[in-house]
One Martini backbone bead per residue (centre of mass of N, CA, C, O) as a GRO file, in nm:
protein
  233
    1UNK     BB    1   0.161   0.661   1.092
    2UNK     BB    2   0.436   0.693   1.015
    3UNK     BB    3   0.643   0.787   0.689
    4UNK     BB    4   0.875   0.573   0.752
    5UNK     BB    5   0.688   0.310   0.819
    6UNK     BB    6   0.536   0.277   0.538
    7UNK     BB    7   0.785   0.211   0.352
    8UNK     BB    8   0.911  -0.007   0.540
    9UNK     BB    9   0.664  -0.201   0.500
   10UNK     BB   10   0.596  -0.179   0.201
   11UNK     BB   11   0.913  -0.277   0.130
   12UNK     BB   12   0.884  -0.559   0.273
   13UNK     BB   13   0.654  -0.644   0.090
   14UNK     BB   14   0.750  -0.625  -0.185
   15UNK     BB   15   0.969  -0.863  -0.115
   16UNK     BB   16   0.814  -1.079  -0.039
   17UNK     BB   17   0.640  -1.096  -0.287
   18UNK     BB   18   0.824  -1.018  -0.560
   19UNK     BB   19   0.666  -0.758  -0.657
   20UNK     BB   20   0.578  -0.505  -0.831
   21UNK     BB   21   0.372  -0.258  -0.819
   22UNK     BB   22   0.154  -0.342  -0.973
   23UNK     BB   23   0.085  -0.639  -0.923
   24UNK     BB   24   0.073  -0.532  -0.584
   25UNK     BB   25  -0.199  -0.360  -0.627
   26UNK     BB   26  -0.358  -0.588  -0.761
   27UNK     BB   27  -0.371  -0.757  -0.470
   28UNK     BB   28  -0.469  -0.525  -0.327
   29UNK     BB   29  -0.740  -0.372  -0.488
   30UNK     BB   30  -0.549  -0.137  -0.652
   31UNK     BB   31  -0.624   0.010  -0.951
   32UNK     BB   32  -0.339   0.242  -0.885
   33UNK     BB   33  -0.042   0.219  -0.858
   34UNK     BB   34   0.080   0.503  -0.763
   35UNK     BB   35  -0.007   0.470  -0.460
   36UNK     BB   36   0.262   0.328  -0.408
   37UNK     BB   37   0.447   0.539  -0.513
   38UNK     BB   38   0.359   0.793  -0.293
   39UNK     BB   39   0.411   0.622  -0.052
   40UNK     BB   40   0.731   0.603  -0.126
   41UNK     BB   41   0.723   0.896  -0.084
   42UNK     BB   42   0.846   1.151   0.101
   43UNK     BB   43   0.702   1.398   0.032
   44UNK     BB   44   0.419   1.248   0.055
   45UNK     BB   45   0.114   1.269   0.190
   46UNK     BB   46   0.050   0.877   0.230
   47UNK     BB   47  -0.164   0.677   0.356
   48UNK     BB   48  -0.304   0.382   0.532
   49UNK     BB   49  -0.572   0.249   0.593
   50UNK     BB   50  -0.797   0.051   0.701
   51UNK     BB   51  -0.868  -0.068   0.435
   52UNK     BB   52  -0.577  -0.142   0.330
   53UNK     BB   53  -0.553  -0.361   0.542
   54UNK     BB   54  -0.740  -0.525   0.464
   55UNK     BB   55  -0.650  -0.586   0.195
   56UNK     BB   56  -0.396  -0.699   0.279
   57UNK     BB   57  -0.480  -0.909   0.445
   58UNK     BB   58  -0.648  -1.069   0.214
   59UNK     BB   59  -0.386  -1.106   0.022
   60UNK     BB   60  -0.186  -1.178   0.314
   61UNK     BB   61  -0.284  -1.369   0.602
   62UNK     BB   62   0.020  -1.385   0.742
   63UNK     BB   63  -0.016  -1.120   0.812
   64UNK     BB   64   0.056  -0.871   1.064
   65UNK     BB   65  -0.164  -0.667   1.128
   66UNK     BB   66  -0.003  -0.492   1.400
   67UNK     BB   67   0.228  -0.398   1.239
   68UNK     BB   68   0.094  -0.228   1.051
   69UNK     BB   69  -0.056  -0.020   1.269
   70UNK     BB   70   0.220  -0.028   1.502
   71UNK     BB   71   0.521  -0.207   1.450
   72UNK     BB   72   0.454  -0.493   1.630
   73UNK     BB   73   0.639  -0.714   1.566
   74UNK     BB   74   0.608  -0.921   1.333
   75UNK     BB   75   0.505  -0.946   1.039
   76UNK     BB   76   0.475  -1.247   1.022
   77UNK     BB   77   0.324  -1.494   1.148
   78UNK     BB   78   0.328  -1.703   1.382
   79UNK     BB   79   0.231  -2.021   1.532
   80UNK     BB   80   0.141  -1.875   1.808
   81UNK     BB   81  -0.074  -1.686   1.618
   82UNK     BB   82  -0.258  -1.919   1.642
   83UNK     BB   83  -0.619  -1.965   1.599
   84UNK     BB   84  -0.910  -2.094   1.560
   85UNK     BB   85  -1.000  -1.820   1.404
   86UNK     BB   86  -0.749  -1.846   1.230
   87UNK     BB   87  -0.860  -2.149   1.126
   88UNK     BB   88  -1.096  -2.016   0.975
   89UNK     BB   89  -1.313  -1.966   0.695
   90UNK     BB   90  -1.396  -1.724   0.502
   91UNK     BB   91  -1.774  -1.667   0.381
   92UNK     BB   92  -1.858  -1.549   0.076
   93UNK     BB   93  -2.151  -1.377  -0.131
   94UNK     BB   94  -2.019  -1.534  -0.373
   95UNK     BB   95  -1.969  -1.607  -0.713
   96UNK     BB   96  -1.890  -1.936  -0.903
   97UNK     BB   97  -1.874  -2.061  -1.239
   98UNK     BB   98  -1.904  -2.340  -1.481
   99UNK     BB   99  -2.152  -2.305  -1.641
  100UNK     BB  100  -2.460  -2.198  -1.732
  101UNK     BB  101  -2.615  -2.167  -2.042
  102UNK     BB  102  -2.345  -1.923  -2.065
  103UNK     BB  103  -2.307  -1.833  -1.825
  104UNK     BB  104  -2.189  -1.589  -1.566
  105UNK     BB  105  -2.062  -1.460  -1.303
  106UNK     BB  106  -2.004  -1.155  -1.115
  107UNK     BB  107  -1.772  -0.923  -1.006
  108UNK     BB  108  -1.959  -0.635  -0.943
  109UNK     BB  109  -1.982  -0.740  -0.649
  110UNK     BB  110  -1.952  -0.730  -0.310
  111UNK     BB  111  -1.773  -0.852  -0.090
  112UNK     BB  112  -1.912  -1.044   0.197
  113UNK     BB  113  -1.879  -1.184   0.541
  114UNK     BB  114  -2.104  -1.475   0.598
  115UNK     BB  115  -1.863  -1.641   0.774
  116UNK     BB  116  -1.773  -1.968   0.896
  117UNK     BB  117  -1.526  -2.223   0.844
  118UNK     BB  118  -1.403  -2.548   0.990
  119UNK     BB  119  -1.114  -2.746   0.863
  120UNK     BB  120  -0.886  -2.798   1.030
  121UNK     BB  121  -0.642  -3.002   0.815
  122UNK     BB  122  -0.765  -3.038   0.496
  123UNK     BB  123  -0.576  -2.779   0.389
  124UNK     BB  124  -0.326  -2.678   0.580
  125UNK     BB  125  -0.364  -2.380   0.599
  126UNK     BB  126  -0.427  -2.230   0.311
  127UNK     BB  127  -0.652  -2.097   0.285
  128UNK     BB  128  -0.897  -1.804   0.189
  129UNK     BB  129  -1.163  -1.950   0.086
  130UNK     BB  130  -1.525  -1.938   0.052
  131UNK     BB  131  -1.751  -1.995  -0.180
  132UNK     BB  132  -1.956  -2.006  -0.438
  133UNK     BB  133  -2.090  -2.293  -0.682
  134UNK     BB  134  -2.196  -2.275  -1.031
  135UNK     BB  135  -2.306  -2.562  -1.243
  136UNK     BB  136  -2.203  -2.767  -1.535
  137UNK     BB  137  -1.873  -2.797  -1.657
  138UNK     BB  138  -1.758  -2.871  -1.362
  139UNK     BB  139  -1.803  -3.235  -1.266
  140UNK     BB  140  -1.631  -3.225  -0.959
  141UNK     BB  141  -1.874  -2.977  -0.938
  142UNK     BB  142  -2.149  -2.933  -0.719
  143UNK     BB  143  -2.462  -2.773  -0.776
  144UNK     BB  144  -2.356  -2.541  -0.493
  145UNK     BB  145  -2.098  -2.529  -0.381
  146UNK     BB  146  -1.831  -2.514  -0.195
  147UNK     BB  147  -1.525  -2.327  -0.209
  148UNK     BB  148  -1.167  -2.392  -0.130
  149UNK     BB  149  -0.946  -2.137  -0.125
  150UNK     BB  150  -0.664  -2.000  -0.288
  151UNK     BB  151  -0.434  -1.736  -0.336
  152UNK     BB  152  -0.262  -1.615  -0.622
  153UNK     BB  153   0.033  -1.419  -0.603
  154UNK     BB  154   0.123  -1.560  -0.875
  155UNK     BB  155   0.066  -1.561  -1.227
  156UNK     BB  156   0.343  -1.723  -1.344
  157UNK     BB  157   0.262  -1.999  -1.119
  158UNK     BB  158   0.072  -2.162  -1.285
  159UNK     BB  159  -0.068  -2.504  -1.325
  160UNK     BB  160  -0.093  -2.698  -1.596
  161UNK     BB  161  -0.442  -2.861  -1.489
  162UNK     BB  162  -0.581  -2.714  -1.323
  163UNK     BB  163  -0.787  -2.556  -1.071
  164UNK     BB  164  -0.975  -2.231  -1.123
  165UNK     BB  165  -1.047  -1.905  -0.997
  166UNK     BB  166  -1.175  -1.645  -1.216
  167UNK     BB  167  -1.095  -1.295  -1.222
  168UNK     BB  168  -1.246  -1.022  -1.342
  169UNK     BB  169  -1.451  -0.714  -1.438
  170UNK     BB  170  -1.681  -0.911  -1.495
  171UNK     BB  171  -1.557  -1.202  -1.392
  172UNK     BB  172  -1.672  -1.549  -1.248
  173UNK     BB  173  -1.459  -1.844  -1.276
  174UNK     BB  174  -1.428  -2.203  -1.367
  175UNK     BB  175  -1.129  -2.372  -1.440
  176UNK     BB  176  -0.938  -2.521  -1.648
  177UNK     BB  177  -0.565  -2.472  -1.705
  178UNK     BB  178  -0.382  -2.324  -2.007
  179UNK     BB  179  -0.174  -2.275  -2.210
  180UNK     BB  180  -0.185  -2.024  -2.466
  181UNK     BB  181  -0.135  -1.945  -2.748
  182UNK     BB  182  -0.024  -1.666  -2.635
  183UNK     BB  183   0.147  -1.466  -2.478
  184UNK     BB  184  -0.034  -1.430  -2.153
  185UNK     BB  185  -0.213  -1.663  -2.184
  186UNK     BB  186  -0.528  -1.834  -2.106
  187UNK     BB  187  -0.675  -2.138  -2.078
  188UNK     BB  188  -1.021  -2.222  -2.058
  189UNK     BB  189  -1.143  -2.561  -1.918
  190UNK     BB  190  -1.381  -2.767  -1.936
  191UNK     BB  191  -1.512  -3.102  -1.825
  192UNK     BB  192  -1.737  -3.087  -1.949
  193UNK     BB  193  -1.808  -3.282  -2.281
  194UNK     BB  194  -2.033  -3.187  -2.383
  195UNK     BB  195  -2.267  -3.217  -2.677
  196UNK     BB  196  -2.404  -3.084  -2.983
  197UNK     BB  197  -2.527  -3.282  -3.222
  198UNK     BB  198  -2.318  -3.109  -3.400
  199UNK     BB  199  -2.020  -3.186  -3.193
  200UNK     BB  200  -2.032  -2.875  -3.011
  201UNK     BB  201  -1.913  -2.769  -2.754
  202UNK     BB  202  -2.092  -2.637  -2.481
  203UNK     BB  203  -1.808  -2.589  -2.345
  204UNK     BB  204  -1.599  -2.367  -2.432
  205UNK     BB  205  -1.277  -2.259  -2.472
  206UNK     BB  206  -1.105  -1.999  -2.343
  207UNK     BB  207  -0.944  -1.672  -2.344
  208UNK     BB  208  -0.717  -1.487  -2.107
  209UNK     BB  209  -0.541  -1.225  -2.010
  210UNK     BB  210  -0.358  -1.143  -1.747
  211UNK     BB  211  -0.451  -0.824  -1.747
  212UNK     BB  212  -0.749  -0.932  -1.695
  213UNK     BB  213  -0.660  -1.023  -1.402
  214UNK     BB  214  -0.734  -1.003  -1.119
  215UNK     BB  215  -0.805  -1.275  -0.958
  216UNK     BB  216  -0.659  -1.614  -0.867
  217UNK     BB  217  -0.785  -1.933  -0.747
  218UNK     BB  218  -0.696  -2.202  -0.617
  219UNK     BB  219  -0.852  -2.534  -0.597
  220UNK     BB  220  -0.863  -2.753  -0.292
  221UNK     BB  221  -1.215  -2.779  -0.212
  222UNK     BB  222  -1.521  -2.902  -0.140
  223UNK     BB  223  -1.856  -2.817  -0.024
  224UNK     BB  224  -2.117  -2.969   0.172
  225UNK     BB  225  -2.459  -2.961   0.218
  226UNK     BB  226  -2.583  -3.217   0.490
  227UNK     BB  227  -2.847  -3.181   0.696
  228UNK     BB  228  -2.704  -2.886   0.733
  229UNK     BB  229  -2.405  -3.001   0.710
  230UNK     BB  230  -2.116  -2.947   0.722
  231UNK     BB  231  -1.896  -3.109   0.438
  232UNK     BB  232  -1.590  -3.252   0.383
  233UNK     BB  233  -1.460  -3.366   0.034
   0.00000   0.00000   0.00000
């Protein structure tokens, strides 16, 4: 790719996405803003390679791969450009928990795509992906179940008392979410109320900063395998 046509897509992006350098660089799992700021600058030789390509891409499953990579077609996929691969959901091979004896799943293990799932049209082509789910904390989601979820771009537009994976550097955790004691924080509340003999419940809510979020999934719905067979509920 050419240094102009790098800086021309890149400066589309964050137009698209809405958003500072900052947090373009966090959902693309890129660790350092500056490689956007390097990209865009026209004196430095920095390029996108494959890998980045494809953080964009899994991060915004909308764009289209070959505008990246070749500059030809539109920026995002028409509908003409949807084919059955493109509406299976792929299934990575990590955890996401909500709680089970105060353990947390981690989050710092290589996610990678260990089959694809066609969901048809129940969460209606919004999905970003399905994940496994364990745990006993969250009572409408069964330990062991797959969660098809969504990737939110913005984390400003969180809908307080939804359900969310939340992703830090340490952990990936399924919580409904309220707003913070203090601007930035985010509460996360488990939905199982059991409690302890002397009446503290056993999973209590904490809260999370969200400079401290890596990225972070609305739950549209679980899939669970019954009888061999995956089965959407």
């Amino acid at each position: 790719m050419t240094k102009e046509r790098i800086i021309q897509i890149m400066n589309e992006l964050l137009a698209y996405a809405g958003e500072d350098r900052t947090t373009f660089s966090h959902h693309i799992g890129v660790e350092n803003p500056q490689w956007i700021a390097d990209v865009l600058n026209p004196a430095k030789k920095v390029g996108i390679s494959k890998s980045k390509i494809i953080q964009i891409c899994e991060a915004f499953p909308e764009i289209n791969a070959s505008y990246l990579t070749t500059g030809e077609g539109e920026m995002l996929k028409s509908d003409s450009d949807e084919s059955e691969q493109s509406k299976r959901i792929p299934v990575y091979d990590v955890e996401t928990t909500g709680g089970n004896s105060g353990l947390v799943s981690s989050s710092r293990e290589n996610a990678n795509i260990v089959g694809y799932v066609d969901s048809g049209s129940w969460f209606e082509n919004k999905e970003t992906a399905v994940i496994r789910h364990v745990g006993d904390s969250m009572t409408e989601y069964p330990d062991g179940c797959w969660l098809a979820v969504k990737k939110v771009l913005n984390p400003r537009l969180l809908v307080p008392g939804r359900n969310y994976v939340i992703e830090t550097d340490e952990f990936r955790v399924t919580k409904r979410i309220q707003k913070g004691s203090e601007k930035g924080y985010i509460k996360l509340y488990s939905t199982n109320q059991e409690r302890y003999d002397d009446g503290q419940l056993i999973h209590e809510p904490f809260e999370v900063h969200l400079s401290d979020v890596r990225r972070i999934f609305s739950v549209l719905g679980y899939v669970v395998n019954q009888s061999g067979e995956i089965q959407f509920v």
